[in-house]
Short mmCIF file of C-alpha atoms and ligand atoms in Angstrom, two decimals:
data_model
loop_
_atom_site.label_atom_id
_atom_site.label_comp_id
_atom_site.label_asym_id
_atom_site.label_seq_id
_atom_site.Cartn_x
_atom_site.Cartn_y
_atom_site.Cartn_z
CA MET A 196 -28.70 48.19 -59.31
CA MET A 197 -31.65 49.68 -61.15
CA GLY A 198 -35.00 48.10 -61.76
CA ALA A 199 -36.73 48.06 -65.13
CA GLY A 200 -38.86 51.12 -64.50
CA ASP A 201 -36.17 53.38 -63.05
CA ALA A 202 -34.98 56.42 -64.93
CA TYR A 203 -31.24 56.67 -65.30
CA ALA A 204 -29.27 59.76 -64.37
CA ALA A 205 -25.53 60.19 -64.67
CA ALA A 206 -23.81 60.68 -61.30
CA TRP A 207 -21.18 63.06 -62.69
CA PRO A 208 -20.67 65.62 -64.15
CA ALA A 209 -23.76 67.50 -63.02
CA ALA A 210 -24.44 68.90 -66.50
CA LEU A 211 -25.12 65.34 -67.68
CA ALA A 212 -27.24 64.39 -64.69
CA ARG A 213 -30.06 66.73 -65.69
CA PRO A 214 -32.74 65.11 -67.79
CA ALA A 215 -32.63 66.12 -71.47
CA ALA A 216 -29.60 68.37 -71.04
CA ALA A 217 -29.14 70.76 -73.96
CA LEU A 218 -25.81 71.22 -75.69
CA SER A 219 -25.37 74.72 -74.24
CA ASP A 220 -26.01 73.39 -70.68
CA VAL A 221 -23.41 70.68 -71.17
CA LEU A 222 -20.85 73.19 -72.47
CA ALA A 223 -21.52 75.52 -69.54
CA GLY A 224 -21.11 72.58 -67.14
CA PHE A 225 -17.84 71.53 -68.79
CA ALA A 226 -16.50 75.10 -68.50
CA HIS A 227 -16.80 74.53 -64.75
CA THR A 228 -15.53 70.93 -64.51
CA GLU A 229 -12.34 71.76 -66.44
CA THR A 230 -11.32 73.98 -63.50
CA LEU A 231 -11.93 71.35 -60.77
CA SER A 232 -8.94 70.23 -58.74
CA PRO A 233 -7.61 66.76 -59.69
CA GLY A 234 -9.05 65.39 -56.42
CA ALA A 235 -12.54 66.78 -57.03
CA CYS A 236 -12.50 65.53 -60.61
CA ALA A 237 -11.39 62.04 -59.50
CA ALA A 238 -14.13 61.96 -56.84
CA GLY A 239 -16.74 62.80 -59.48
CA GLN A 240 -15.37 60.19 -61.85
CA ALA A 241 -15.42 57.57 -59.07
CA LEU A 242 -19.15 58.19 -58.48
CA GLN A 243 -19.92 57.81 -62.17
CA LEU A 244 -17.63 54.79 -62.64
CA ALA A 245 -19.32 53.00 -59.73
CA ARG A 246 -22.67 53.61 -61.41
CA LEU A 247 -21.35 52.39 -64.77
CA LEU A 248 -19.87 49.29 -63.17
CA ALA A 249 -23.11 48.44 -61.37
CA TRP A 250 -24.96 48.82 -64.65
CA ALA A 251 -22.49 46.61 -66.51
CA ARG A 252 -22.69 43.89 -63.83
CA ALA A 253 -26.50 43.96 -63.98
CA GLN A 254 -27.03 44.19 -67.75
CA VAL A 255 -24.00 43.01 -69.71
CA PRO A 256 -23.34 39.26 -70.15
CA TYR A 257 -19.55 39.66 -70.36
CA TYR A 258 -19.35 41.39 -66.97
CA GLN A 259 -21.94 39.10 -65.39
CA ASP A 260 -19.60 36.18 -65.87
CA SER A 261 -18.77 34.84 -62.42
CA SER A 262 -15.06 34.89 -63.21
CA TRP A 263 -15.10 38.64 -63.91
CA ALA A 264 -13.77 40.49 -60.84
CA ALA A 265 -16.81 39.67 -58.69
CA GLU A 266 -15.14 40.55 -55.41
CA ALA A 267 -13.72 43.93 -56.42
CA SER A 268 -16.92 45.01 -58.18
CA ASP A 269 -19.06 43.92 -55.19
CA LYS A 270 -16.86 45.98 -52.86
CA ILE A 271 -17.17 48.98 -55.17
CA ALA A 272 -20.95 48.53 -55.19
CA ARG A 273 -21.01 48.44 -51.38
CA GLY A 274 -18.63 51.40 -51.16
CA SER A 275 -16.23 49.44 -48.95
CA GLY A 276 -12.51 50.03 -49.39
CA ASP A 277 -10.62 52.59 -51.46
CA PHE A 278 -12.35 53.05 -54.79
CA TRP A 279 -9.19 53.52 -56.85
CA ASP A 280 -7.38 50.54 -55.28
CA LEU A 281 -10.37 48.39 -56.13
CA TRP A 282 -10.69 49.90 -59.60
CA ARG A 283 -7.06 49.05 -60.41
CA GLY A 284 -7.83 45.47 -59.49
CA LEU A 285 -10.34 45.17 -62.33
CA PRO A 286 -9.05 43.37 -65.43
CA LEU A 287 -8.17 45.20 -68.64
CA LEU A 288 -10.32 44.69 -71.72
CA SER A 289 -8.13 44.10 -74.77
CA LYS A 290 -9.09 44.88 -78.34
CA PRO A 291 -8.94 41.17 -79.37
CA THR A 292 -11.31 40.39 -76.45
CA LEU A 293 -13.69 43.15 -77.52
CA ARG A 294 -13.60 41.74 -81.05
CA ALA A 295 -14.08 38.13 -79.91
CA GLU A 296 -16.80 38.79 -77.32
CA GLY A 297 -18.79 41.03 -79.65
CA ALA A 298 -22.45 41.12 -78.63
CA ARG A 299 -21.71 39.80 -75.12
CA LEU A 300 -20.42 43.29 -74.33
CA ASN A 301 -23.76 44.90 -75.18
CA ALA A 302 -26.31 45.62 -72.44
CA ALA A 303 -29.47 43.53 -72.53
CA ARG A 304 -31.47 46.75 -72.23
CA VAL A 305 -30.75 50.47 -72.10
CA PRO A 306 -32.71 53.20 -70.24
CA GLU A 307 -34.99 55.31 -72.39
CA SER A 308 -32.93 58.42 -71.59
CA GLU A 309 -30.00 56.92 -73.56
CA CYS A 310 -31.97 56.06 -76.70
CA PRO A 311 -31.87 55.91 -79.66
CA LEU A 312 -28.75 53.79 -79.98
CA GLY A 313 -26.32 53.99 -82.86
CA LEU A 314 -23.39 51.86 -83.96
CA THR A 315 -19.75 52.67 -84.65
CA ARG A 316 -17.62 50.21 -86.55
CA THR A 317 -13.83 50.28 -86.66
CA SER A 318 -12.00 48.03 -89.08
CA GLY A 319 -8.60 47.47 -87.53
CA SER A 320 -5.39 46.17 -89.05
CA THR A 321 -6.75 42.64 -88.90
CA GLY A 322 -9.75 43.55 -91.06
CA ILE A 323 -12.11 42.17 -88.40
CA PRO A 324 -14.33 45.07 -87.35
CA VAL A 325 -14.86 46.17 -83.76
CA GLU A 326 -18.46 47.23 -83.15
CA VAL A 327 -19.51 49.48 -80.27
CA SER A 328 -22.92 51.06 -79.70
CA THR A 329 -23.31 54.79 -79.25
CA THR A 330 -26.11 56.31 -77.16
CA ALA A 331 -27.97 59.62 -77.25
CA ARG A 332 -25.80 60.70 -74.33
CA THR A 333 -22.45 59.66 -75.82
CA ARG A 334 -23.36 61.51 -79.03
CA LEU A 335 -24.37 64.60 -77.02
CA ILE A 336 -20.97 64.47 -75.30
CA TRP A 337 -19.23 64.05 -78.67
CA ASP A 338 -21.01 67.17 -79.94
CA ALA A 339 -20.18 69.17 -76.81
CA LEU A 340 -16.50 68.23 -76.98
CA THR A 341 -16.36 69.08 -80.70
CA ILE A 342 -17.55 72.58 -79.86
CA ARG A 343 -15.38 72.78 -76.75
CA GLU A 344 -12.34 72.22 -78.97
CA HIS A 345 -13.33 75.13 -81.24
CA LEU A 346 -13.85 77.35 -78.18
CA TRP A 347 -10.57 76.32 -76.57
CA ARG A 348 -8.74 77.15 -79.78
CA GLY A 349 -10.51 80.48 -80.06
CA ARG A 350 -11.40 79.80 -83.69
CA ASP A 351 -13.23 82.29 -85.85
CA PHE A 352 -16.50 80.50 -86.67
CA ALA A 353 -16.79 82.60 -89.86
CA SER A 354 -13.53 81.15 -91.26
CA ARG A 355 -13.19 78.57 -94.05
CA LEU A 356 -12.67 75.00 -92.82
CA GLY A 357 -10.89 72.59 -95.16
CA ALA A 358 -10.32 68.87 -94.59
CA ILE A 359 -8.18 66.27 -96.38
CA ARG A 360 -9.46 63.07 -94.88
CA TYR A 361 -10.97 59.70 -95.52
CA LEU A 362 -14.32 60.10 -97.25
CA ALA A 363 -16.79 57.36 -98.09
CA GLU A 364 -17.36 56.39 -101.72
CA PRO A 365 -19.91 58.87 -103.11
CA ALA A 366 -17.94 61.86 -101.73
CA ARG A 367 -14.63 61.11 -103.48
CA ASN A 368 -14.94 63.96 -105.95
CA PRO A 369 -11.49 64.82 -107.39
CA ALA A 370 -12.33 68.52 -106.93
CA GLY A 371 -13.49 68.04 -103.31
CA ILE A 372 -16.98 68.53 -101.90
CA MET A 373 -18.38 71.84 -100.66
CA GLY A 374 -20.57 72.61 -97.64
CA ALA A 375 -22.30 75.91 -96.89
CA ASN A 376 -21.26 75.56 -93.23
CA TRP A 377 -19.12 73.39 -90.94
CA GLY A 378 -21.96 70.87 -90.59
CA PRO A 379 -23.36 69.33 -87.39
CA PRO A 380 -22.99 69.90 -84.52
CA VAL A 381 -21.36 73.32 -85.01
CA ALA A 382 -23.86 74.65 -87.54
CA GLY A 383 -26.64 74.01 -85.00
CA TYR A 384 -24.70 75.91 -82.35
CA THR A 385 -23.68 79.02 -84.27
CA ARG A 386 -23.36 80.52 -87.75
CA THR A 387 -20.21 79.34 -89.51
CA GLY A 388 -18.25 79.97 -92.68
CA PRO A 389 -18.10 77.41 -95.50
CA ALA A 390 -16.37 74.02 -95.37
CA SER A 391 -14.85 71.79 -98.00
CA ALA A 392 -13.34 68.32 -97.89
CA ILE A 393 -11.35 66.13 -100.25
CA HIS A 394 -10.68 62.39 -100.05
CA VAL A 395 -7.21 61.52 -98.74
CA GLY A 396 -6.93 58.61 -101.20
CA LEU A 397 -6.71 60.99 -104.19
CA THR A 398 -3.27 62.17 -105.37
CA ALA A 399 -1.28 65.08 -103.90
CA GLU A 400 -1.89 66.96 -107.17
CA HIS A 401 -5.64 66.78 -106.44
CA TRP A 402 -5.13 68.03 -102.87
CA LEU A 403 -2.98 70.95 -104.05
CA ARG A 404 -5.46 72.06 -106.73
CA TRP A 405 -8.29 71.86 -104.18
CA LEU A 406 -6.25 73.83 -101.61
CA ALA A 407 -5.47 76.55 -104.15
CA ASN A 408 -9.16 76.84 -105.07
CA PHE A 409 -10.71 76.73 -101.59
CA ASN A 410 -7.88 78.54 -99.75
CA PRO A 411 -8.93 77.42 -96.21
CA HIS A 412 -8.11 79.26 -92.98
CA GLN A 413 -7.91 75.97 -91.11
CA LEU A 414 -6.96 72.57 -92.44
CA LEU A 415 -7.99 69.34 -90.73
CA THR A 416 -5.82 66.40 -91.79
CA TYR A 417 -3.41 63.58 -90.91
CA PRO A 418 0.19 64.38 -89.91
CA SER A 419 1.44 62.34 -92.90
CA VAL A 420 -0.59 64.56 -95.26
CA ALA A 421 0.65 67.75 -93.59
CA GLU A 422 4.20 66.50 -94.11
CA ALA A 423 3.55 65.79 -97.79
CA LEU A 424 2.05 69.27 -98.24
CA LEU A 425 5.08 70.92 -96.61
CA ASP A 426 7.31 69.02 -99.03
CA ALA A 427 5.14 69.94 -102.01
CA GLY A 428 5.69 73.64 -101.48
CA ASP A 429 3.68 76.74 -100.88
CA LYS A 430 1.41 77.37 -97.95
CA PRO A 431 -2.21 78.10 -98.87
CA PRO A 432 -2.24 81.92 -98.44
CA ALA A 433 -5.12 82.17 -95.93
CA LEU A 434 -4.03 79.22 -93.74
CA THR A 435 -3.48 80.01 -90.04
CA GLU A 436 -4.03 76.65 -88.34
CA VAL A 437 -3.42 72.97 -89.10
CA ARG A 438 -5.54 70.53 -87.10
CA LEU A 439 -4.03 67.06 -86.85
CA PHE A 440 -5.72 63.79 -85.94
CA SER A 441 -5.55 59.99 -86.26
CA GLU A 442 -1.74 59.60 -86.32
CA PRO A 443 0.92 60.54 -83.72
CA VAL A 444 2.16 64.13 -84.07
CA SER A 445 5.96 64.38 -84.05
CA ALA A 446 7.81 67.38 -82.63
CA ALA A 447 9.73 67.63 -85.93
CA LEU A 448 6.54 68.02 -87.98
CA GLU A 449 5.16 70.57 -85.58
CA GLN A 450 8.36 72.59 -85.82
CA ARG A 451 8.22 72.54 -89.60
CA LEU A 452 4.59 73.74 -89.61
CA THR A 453 5.40 76.53 -87.19
CA LYS A 454 8.62 77.64 -88.87
CA GLU A 455 8.00 77.03 -92.56
CA TRP A 456 4.32 77.94 -92.69
CA GLY A 457 3.88 80.10 -89.57
CA VAL A 458 0.67 78.27 -88.60
CA THR A 459 -0.53 77.03 -85.22
CA VAL A 460 -0.96 73.28 -84.68
CA ALA A 461 -4.00 71.67 -83.09
CA GLU A 462 -4.33 67.99 -82.21
CA THR A 463 -7.22 65.74 -81.27
CA TYR A 464 -6.81 62.25 -79.87
CA SER A 465 -9.92 60.14 -80.28
CA ALA A 466 -11.11 56.64 -81.15
CA ASN A 467 -14.41 55.41 -82.55
CA GLU A 468 -14.90 53.06 -79.60
CA THR A 469 -14.39 55.73 -76.93
CA GLY A 470 -15.06 59.15 -78.48
CA TYR A 471 -12.68 62.03 -77.77
CA ILE A 472 -9.85 61.10 -75.44
CA ALA A 473 -7.82 64.34 -75.37
CA LEU A 474 -7.86 67.79 -76.97
CA ARG A 475 -5.05 70.30 -77.23
CA CYS A 476 -5.45 73.81 -75.83
CA VAL A 477 -3.63 76.81 -77.34
CA TYR A 478 -0.82 76.39 -74.82
CA GLY A 479 -0.08 72.99 -76.32
CA GLY A 480 -1.44 70.85 -73.46
CA LEU A 481 -3.17 67.71 -74.76
CA HIS A 482 -5.89 67.59 -72.10
CA VAL A 483 -7.76 64.40 -71.21
CA GLN A 484 -11.54 64.88 -71.56
CA SER A 485 -12.24 63.69 -68.02
CA GLU A 486 -15.97 64.45 -68.13
CA SER A 487 -16.29 61.76 -70.79
CA VAL A 488 -13.46 59.27 -70.22
CA LEU A 489 -11.19 57.98 -67.50
CA VAL A 490 -7.69 57.65 -68.96
CA GLU A 491 -5.12 55.50 -67.18
CA ILE A 492 -1.53 55.37 -68.47
CA LEU A 493 -0.07 52.19 -67.02
CA ASP A 494 3.42 50.68 -66.83
CA ASP A 495 4.15 47.02 -67.53
CA ASN A 496 3.18 46.12 -63.96
CA GLY A 497 -0.19 47.80 -64.33
CA ARG A 498 0.76 50.73 -62.10
CA PRO A 499 -0.06 54.33 -63.06
CA CYS A 500 2.88 56.05 -64.76
CA ALA A 501 4.31 59.20 -63.19
CA GLU A 502 4.89 62.43 -65.10
CA GLY A 503 7.38 61.86 -67.91
CA GLN A 504 6.89 58.09 -67.96
CA SER A 505 5.33 56.24 -70.89
CA GLY A 506 2.90 53.36 -70.80
CA ARG A 507 -0.17 51.80 -72.33
CA VAL A 508 -3.32 53.88 -72.64
CA VAL A 509 -6.36 52.38 -70.89
CA VAL A 510 -9.67 54.17 -71.44
CA THR A 511 -13.06 53.85 -69.74
CA PRO A 512 -15.87 55.88 -71.34
CA LEU A 513 -17.95 57.05 -68.37
CA HIS A 514 -21.35 57.24 -70.02
CA ASN A 515 -21.78 54.44 -72.53
CA LEU A 516 -24.39 52.15 -70.97
CA ALA A 517 -25.07 50.31 -74.25
CA THR A 518 -21.55 48.88 -74.67
CA PRO A 519 -19.73 49.54 -71.39
CA LEU A 520 -15.98 49.33 -71.99
CA ILE A 521 -14.35 48.98 -68.61
CA ARG A 522 -10.58 49.56 -68.60
CA TYR A 523 -10.27 49.23 -72.36
CA ASP A 524 -6.66 48.79 -73.53
CA ILE A 525 -6.84 50.81 -76.70
CA GLY A 526 -3.48 49.64 -78.05
CA ASP A 527 -1.68 52.99 -77.86
CA TYR A 528 1.28 54.15 -75.83
CA ALA A 529 1.54 57.64 -74.40
CA THR A 530 3.64 59.76 -72.03
CA VAL A 531 2.17 61.43 -68.95
CA GLY A 532 2.43 65.23 -68.97
CA GLY A 533 2.42 67.89 -66.25
CA ASP A 534 0.39 71.00 -65.42
CA CYS A 535 -0.62 73.25 -68.30
CA PRO A 536 -0.17 77.04 -68.15
CA CYS A 537 -3.71 77.51 -69.52
CA GLY A 538 -4.97 76.89 -65.98
CA ARG A 539 -7.31 74.03 -66.89
CA LYS A 540 -6.87 71.19 -64.45
CA LEU A 541 -7.75 68.35 -66.81
CA PRO A 542 -4.80 65.88 -66.94
CA VAL A 543 -2.27 66.34 -69.74
CA ILE A 544 -0.84 63.71 -72.08
CA ARG A 545 2.63 64.89 -73.10
CA GLU A 546 2.71 62.79 -76.25
CA VAL A 547 0.85 59.93 -77.91
CA LEU A 548 3.67 57.67 -79.08
CA GLY A 549 1.78 55.31 -81.32
CA ARG A 550 0.43 51.83 -81.55
CA VAL A 551 2.22 48.65 -80.62
CA ARG A 552 2.66 47.74 -84.30
CA ASN A 553 4.60 51.00 -84.78
CA LEU A 554 7.14 49.96 -82.16
CA ALA A 555 10.54 48.75 -83.43
CA THR A 556 12.59 45.84 -82.09
CA ALA A 557 16.36 46.34 -82.09
CA PRO A 558 18.69 43.52 -83.25
CA ASP A 559 19.60 43.05 -79.57
CA GLY A 560 15.92 42.58 -78.65
CA GLY A 561 15.28 45.98 -77.01
CA ARG A 562 12.23 47.93 -78.19
CA PHE A 563 12.02 51.57 -79.18
CA TRP A 564 9.90 54.18 -80.92
CA PRO A 565 11.55 55.01 -84.24
CA VAL A 566 11.90 58.77 -84.86
CA GLU A 567 13.17 61.07 -87.60
CA LEU A 568 12.52 58.43 -90.22
CA ALA A 569 12.25 61.10 -92.93
CA ARG A 570 16.04 61.54 -92.93
CA ILE A 571 16.21 59.27 -96.02
CA ARG A 572 14.48 62.02 -98.01
CA LYS A 573 17.84 63.75 -98.23
CA VAL A 574 18.13 61.51 -101.28
CA GLN A 575 16.05 63.49 -103.78
CA ALA A 576 14.49 60.51 -105.56
CA VAL A 577 12.59 59.41 -102.42
CA ARG A 578 8.97 60.62 -102.72
CA GLN A 579 7.29 58.51 -100.06
CA PHE A 580 8.50 55.79 -97.70
CA GLN A 581 7.47 53.14 -95.23
CA TYR A 582 9.74 51.12 -92.97
CA VAL A 583 8.57 47.53 -92.50
CA GLN A 584 10.32 45.40 -89.91
CA THR A 585 10.31 41.81 -91.17
CA ALA A 586 12.85 40.26 -88.77
CA GLN A 587 14.63 41.29 -85.61
CA ASP A 588 17.65 42.47 -87.63
CA LYS A 589 15.93 43.36 -90.91
CA ILE A 590 14.00 46.33 -92.25
CA THR A 591 12.41 46.54 -95.69
CA LEU A 592 12.22 50.11 -96.95
CA ARG A 593 9.26 50.48 -99.26
CA LEU A 594 9.92 53.52 -101.43
CA VAL A 595 7.92 55.46 -103.98
CA LEU A 596 10.64 56.90 -106.20
CA GLY A 597 10.75 59.85 -108.60
CA GLN A 598 13.52 58.14 -110.58
CA ALA A 599 15.60 54.97 -110.40
CA LEU A 600 18.28 54.93 -107.69
CA THR A 601 21.99 54.76 -108.42
CA GLU A 602 24.09 52.31 -106.42
CA ASP A 603 25.53 55.23 -104.40
CA GLU A 604 22.03 56.48 -103.57
CA ARG A 605 20.94 53.01 -102.41
CA GLU A 606 23.89 52.88 -100.07
CA GLU A 607 23.22 56.41 -98.82
CA ILE A 608 19.55 55.58 -98.11
CA ALA A 609 20.52 52.45 -96.17
CA ARG A 610 23.08 54.47 -94.20
CA LEU A 611 20.59 57.26 -93.37
CA ALA A 612 17.97 54.69 -92.33
CA ARG A 613 20.46 53.07 -89.93
CA VAL A 614 21.31 56.51 -88.49
CA SER A 615 17.58 57.21 -87.90
CA LEU A 616 16.99 53.82 -86.33
CA GLY A 617 20.20 53.93 -84.29
CA HIS A 618 20.95 50.23 -84.87
CA PRO A 619 22.87 48.24 -87.51
CA PHE A 620 19.84 46.76 -89.28
CA VAL A 621 20.08 44.95 -92.62
CA ILE A 622 18.20 47.37 -94.92
CA GLU A 623 16.45 46.02 -97.98
CA ILE A 624 15.13 48.55 -100.51
CA GLN A 625 11.93 47.81 -102.38
CA SER A 626 10.62 50.20 -105.03
CA VAL A 627 6.80 50.34 -105.08
CA ALA A 628 4.25 52.27 -107.17
CA SER A 629 2.30 53.48 -104.12
CA ILE A 630 1.93 52.89 -100.38
CA GLU A 631 -1.56 52.10 -99.16
CA ARG A 632 -3.17 53.92 -96.25
CA GLY A 633 -5.03 51.96 -93.57
CA PRO A 634 -8.82 51.49 -93.71
CA THR A 635 -9.54 54.87 -92.06
CA GLY A 636 -6.92 56.84 -93.98
CA LYS A 637 -4.20 56.41 -91.37
CA PHE A 638 -0.63 56.26 -92.71
CA GLU A 639 2.06 54.35 -90.85
CA GLU A 640 5.71 55.32 -91.45
CA PHE A 641 6.91 52.33 -89.46
CA LEU A 642 5.19 48.99 -89.34
CA SER A 643 6.43 45.96 -87.45
CA LEU A 644 5.42 42.52 -88.69
CA LEU A 645 7.03 40.83 -85.70
CA GLU A 646 4.71 39.17 -83.23
CA ALA A 647 3.48 41.79 -80.74
CA LYS A 648 5.03 41.33 -77.31
CA PRO A 649 4.41 43.40 -74.21
CA TRP A 650 6.53 46.50 -74.28
CA THR A 651 9.33 46.86 -71.82
CA ARG A 652 11.33 50.02 -71.75
CA GLY A 653 15.05 49.97 -72.16
ZN1 ZN B 891 -3.94 73.76 -71.37
#
């Protein structure tokens, strides 16, 4: 435990232990840590996690509570017993708990080296925001990982970067907004080409006009937008790469982008509360950013999943002393991957499956991830769709239609939906003017309104 006057230094990785590390130092350090063997990386993480845990126990009311894993955390502090056995005995922190406990998860004080603090706010599906502090160090790591992703992808920094994404109110210009460069942190790191962004809430006609005008080399957007652009028609002539974020990336969409447009596909997995979780290299491996987060993928018994198995994603940011999130259950499910041919040793996530509210319940009670939901678009009139599960045997299909459906088309849509879902659901068709995106621009093709239960495979 540290006293009030002590300076704080991270225990691992070394690049972050130096006082006032510069971005280039951190990047150089990360170029080394990404090659560490899994054992060496885990040993480094264990040192840093022990330091984080000691800090949380000393400074954060929620973890000071006598009921919170006192025995395991004391053993970790004393270094007695196997670190990872003890770590797996610590409770998970759920999103509802984070929301409910609020300020009790903030440290009473933060070392000067971590200041100034910032705040990130996520409004979830419930509309109740989750607030987590950022620190000078977590923002430095965010910047370093942003640049690492560009370097991993071998991007041309002189190229044009376009983005169709959620923009705050003053930036919702129907023609998009222009930037002379890619903005911070990249513009501070190197010279870049121009950037432009357009608000995702505008219509597809706006996006297409903007794309034709700006003609980006790379496009940063949501998978649901990429799908809509593929359907709308021509590839922007200069486009070579589509960078996807915020929603799960399906193999079918990736295939379409590769085949129909001949572009490469990048993917970032991140959350406001934790920062970057995983980045995809050019070989397709979605690598966990182990210098910044510990990622555990756990089965229903809380045991680590083996390669090929799917489970809940539990994240511990290693360096956030202001709002330490220890074993944070982020609400996503993912599948554990294997070694990546790129040679980097950082663990691989094979696939991020989605959030628990995107999980379907079959009429017989089994649960499954719905796939190939776009099959209903074989019926020409279907412009946009969302499946909403309202009962164990019932799905409402919310459809934006180009023209009214005939009785035959209604039957065909219901049939195709049942084929996609693989179960004999009662399908109810509802014609709507538009389908709203979530508060951060995220689009959900499948939404379950059934009460969330723990997921069991099978
Ligand atoms: Zn790789």
